[in-house]
N, C-alpha and C. Protein backbone atom coordinates (compact mmCIF):
# COMPACT_ATOMS: atom_id res chain seq x y z
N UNK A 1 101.11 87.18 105.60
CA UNK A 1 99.67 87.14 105.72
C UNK A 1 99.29 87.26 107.20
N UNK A 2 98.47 88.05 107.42
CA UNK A 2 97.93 88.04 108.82
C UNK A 2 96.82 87.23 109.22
N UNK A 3 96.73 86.40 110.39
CA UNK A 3 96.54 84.75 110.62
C UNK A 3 95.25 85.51 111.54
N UNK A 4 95.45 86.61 112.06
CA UNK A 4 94.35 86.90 112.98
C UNK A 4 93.18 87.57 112.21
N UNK A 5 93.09 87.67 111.56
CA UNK A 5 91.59 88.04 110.69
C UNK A 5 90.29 86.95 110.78
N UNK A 6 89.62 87.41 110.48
CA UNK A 6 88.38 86.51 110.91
C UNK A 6 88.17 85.98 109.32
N UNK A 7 87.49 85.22 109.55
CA UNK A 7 86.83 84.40 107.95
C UNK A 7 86.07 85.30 106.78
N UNK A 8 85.45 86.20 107.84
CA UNK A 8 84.29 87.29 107.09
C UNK A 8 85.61 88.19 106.29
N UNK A 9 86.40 88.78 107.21
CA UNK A 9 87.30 89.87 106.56
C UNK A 9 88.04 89.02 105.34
N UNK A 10 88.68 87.89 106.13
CA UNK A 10 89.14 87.34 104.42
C UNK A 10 88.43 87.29 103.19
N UNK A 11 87.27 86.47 103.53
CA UNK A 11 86.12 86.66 102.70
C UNK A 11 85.93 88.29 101.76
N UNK A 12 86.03 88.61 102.50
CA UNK A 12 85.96 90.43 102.13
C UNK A 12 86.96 91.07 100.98
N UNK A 13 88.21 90.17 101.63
CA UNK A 13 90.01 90.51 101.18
C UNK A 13 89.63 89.75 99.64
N UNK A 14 89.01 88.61 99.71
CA UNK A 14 88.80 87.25 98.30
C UNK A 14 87.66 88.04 97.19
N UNK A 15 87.08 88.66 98.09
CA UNK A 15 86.38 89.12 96.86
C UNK A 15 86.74 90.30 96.22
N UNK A 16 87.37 91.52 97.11
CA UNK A 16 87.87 92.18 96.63
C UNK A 16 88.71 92.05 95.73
N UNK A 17 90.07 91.16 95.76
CA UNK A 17 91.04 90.74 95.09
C UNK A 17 90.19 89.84 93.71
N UNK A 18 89.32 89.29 93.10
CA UNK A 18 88.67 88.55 92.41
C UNK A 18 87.58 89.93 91.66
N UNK A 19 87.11 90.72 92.09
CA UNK A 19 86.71 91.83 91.61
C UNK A 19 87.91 93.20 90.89
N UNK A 20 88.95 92.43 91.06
CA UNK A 20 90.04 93.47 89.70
C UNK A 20 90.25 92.50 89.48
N UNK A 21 90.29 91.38 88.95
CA UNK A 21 90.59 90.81 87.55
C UNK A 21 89.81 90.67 86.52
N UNK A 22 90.26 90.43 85.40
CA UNK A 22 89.28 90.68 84.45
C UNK A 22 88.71 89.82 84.29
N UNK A 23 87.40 89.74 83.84
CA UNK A 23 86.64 88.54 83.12
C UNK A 23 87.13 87.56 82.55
N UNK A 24 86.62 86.18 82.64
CA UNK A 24 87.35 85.14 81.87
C UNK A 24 86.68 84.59 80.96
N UNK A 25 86.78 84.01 80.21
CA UNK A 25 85.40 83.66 79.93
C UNK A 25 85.74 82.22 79.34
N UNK A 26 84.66 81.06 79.12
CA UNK A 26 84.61 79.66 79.21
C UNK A 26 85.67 79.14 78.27
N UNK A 27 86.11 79.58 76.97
CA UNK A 27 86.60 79.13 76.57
C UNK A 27 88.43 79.42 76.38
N UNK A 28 88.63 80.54 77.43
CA UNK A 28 89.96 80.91 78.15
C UNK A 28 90.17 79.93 79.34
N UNK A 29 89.36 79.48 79.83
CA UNK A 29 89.69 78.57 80.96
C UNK A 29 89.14 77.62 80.44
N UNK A 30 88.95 76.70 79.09
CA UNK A 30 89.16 75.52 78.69
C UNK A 30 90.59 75.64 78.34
N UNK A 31 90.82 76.44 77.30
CA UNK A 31 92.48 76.47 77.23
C UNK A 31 93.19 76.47 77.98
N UNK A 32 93.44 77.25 79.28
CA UNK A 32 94.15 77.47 80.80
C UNK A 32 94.22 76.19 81.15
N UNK A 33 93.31 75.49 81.08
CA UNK A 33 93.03 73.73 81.93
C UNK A 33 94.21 73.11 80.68
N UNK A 34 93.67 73.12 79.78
CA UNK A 34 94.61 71.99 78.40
C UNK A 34 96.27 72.36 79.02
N UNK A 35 96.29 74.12 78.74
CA UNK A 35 97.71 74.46 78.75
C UNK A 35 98.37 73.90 80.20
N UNK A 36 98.33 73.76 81.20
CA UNK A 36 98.44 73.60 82.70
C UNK A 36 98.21 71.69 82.46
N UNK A 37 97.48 71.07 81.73
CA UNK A 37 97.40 69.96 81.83
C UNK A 37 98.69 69.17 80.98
N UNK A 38 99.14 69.71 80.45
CA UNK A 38 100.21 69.27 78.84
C UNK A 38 101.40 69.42 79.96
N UNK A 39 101.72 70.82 81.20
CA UNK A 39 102.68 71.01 81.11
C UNK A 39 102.71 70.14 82.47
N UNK A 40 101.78 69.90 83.09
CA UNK A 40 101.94 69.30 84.47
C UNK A 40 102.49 67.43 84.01
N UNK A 41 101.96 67.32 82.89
CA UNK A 41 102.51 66.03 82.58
C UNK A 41 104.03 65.58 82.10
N UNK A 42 104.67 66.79 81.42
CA UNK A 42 105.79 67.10 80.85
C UNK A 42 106.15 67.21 81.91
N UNK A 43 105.84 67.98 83.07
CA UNK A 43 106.91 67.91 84.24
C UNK A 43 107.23 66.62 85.21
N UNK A 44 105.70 65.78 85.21
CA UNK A 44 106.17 64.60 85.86
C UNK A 44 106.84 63.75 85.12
N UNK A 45 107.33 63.67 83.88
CA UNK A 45 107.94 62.86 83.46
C UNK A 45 109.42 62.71 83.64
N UNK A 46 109.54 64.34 83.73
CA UNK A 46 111.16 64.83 83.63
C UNK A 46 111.23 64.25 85.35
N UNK A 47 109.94 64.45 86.15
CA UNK A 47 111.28 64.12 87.94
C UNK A 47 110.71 62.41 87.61
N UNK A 48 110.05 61.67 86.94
CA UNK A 48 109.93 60.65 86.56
C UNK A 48 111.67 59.77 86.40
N UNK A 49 111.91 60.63 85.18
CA UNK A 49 113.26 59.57 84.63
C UNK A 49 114.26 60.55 85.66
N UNK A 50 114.26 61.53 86.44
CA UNK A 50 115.13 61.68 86.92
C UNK A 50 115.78 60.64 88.43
């Protein structure tokens, strides 16, 4: 990543990159949250008993 860019150009780089993905829509990112929430817990358990 190049560190010397200004805020605006990143800014620029973030939207560009966020303008090719596709649409999401509310109830794909309720699921995304559940799925990511089930597995983040399953993982602390495993370095838990480890």
């Amino acid at each position: 990543m190049n560190y010397k860019i200004s805020f605006r150009e990143r800014a620029a780089a973030a939207t560009m990159q966020l303008s090719k993905q596709s649409p999401t829509t509310l109830k794909e990112a309720k699921e995304q949250a559940q799925r990511l929430r089930k597995n983040t817990k399953t993982n602390l358990r495993k370095q838990r008993s480890s």
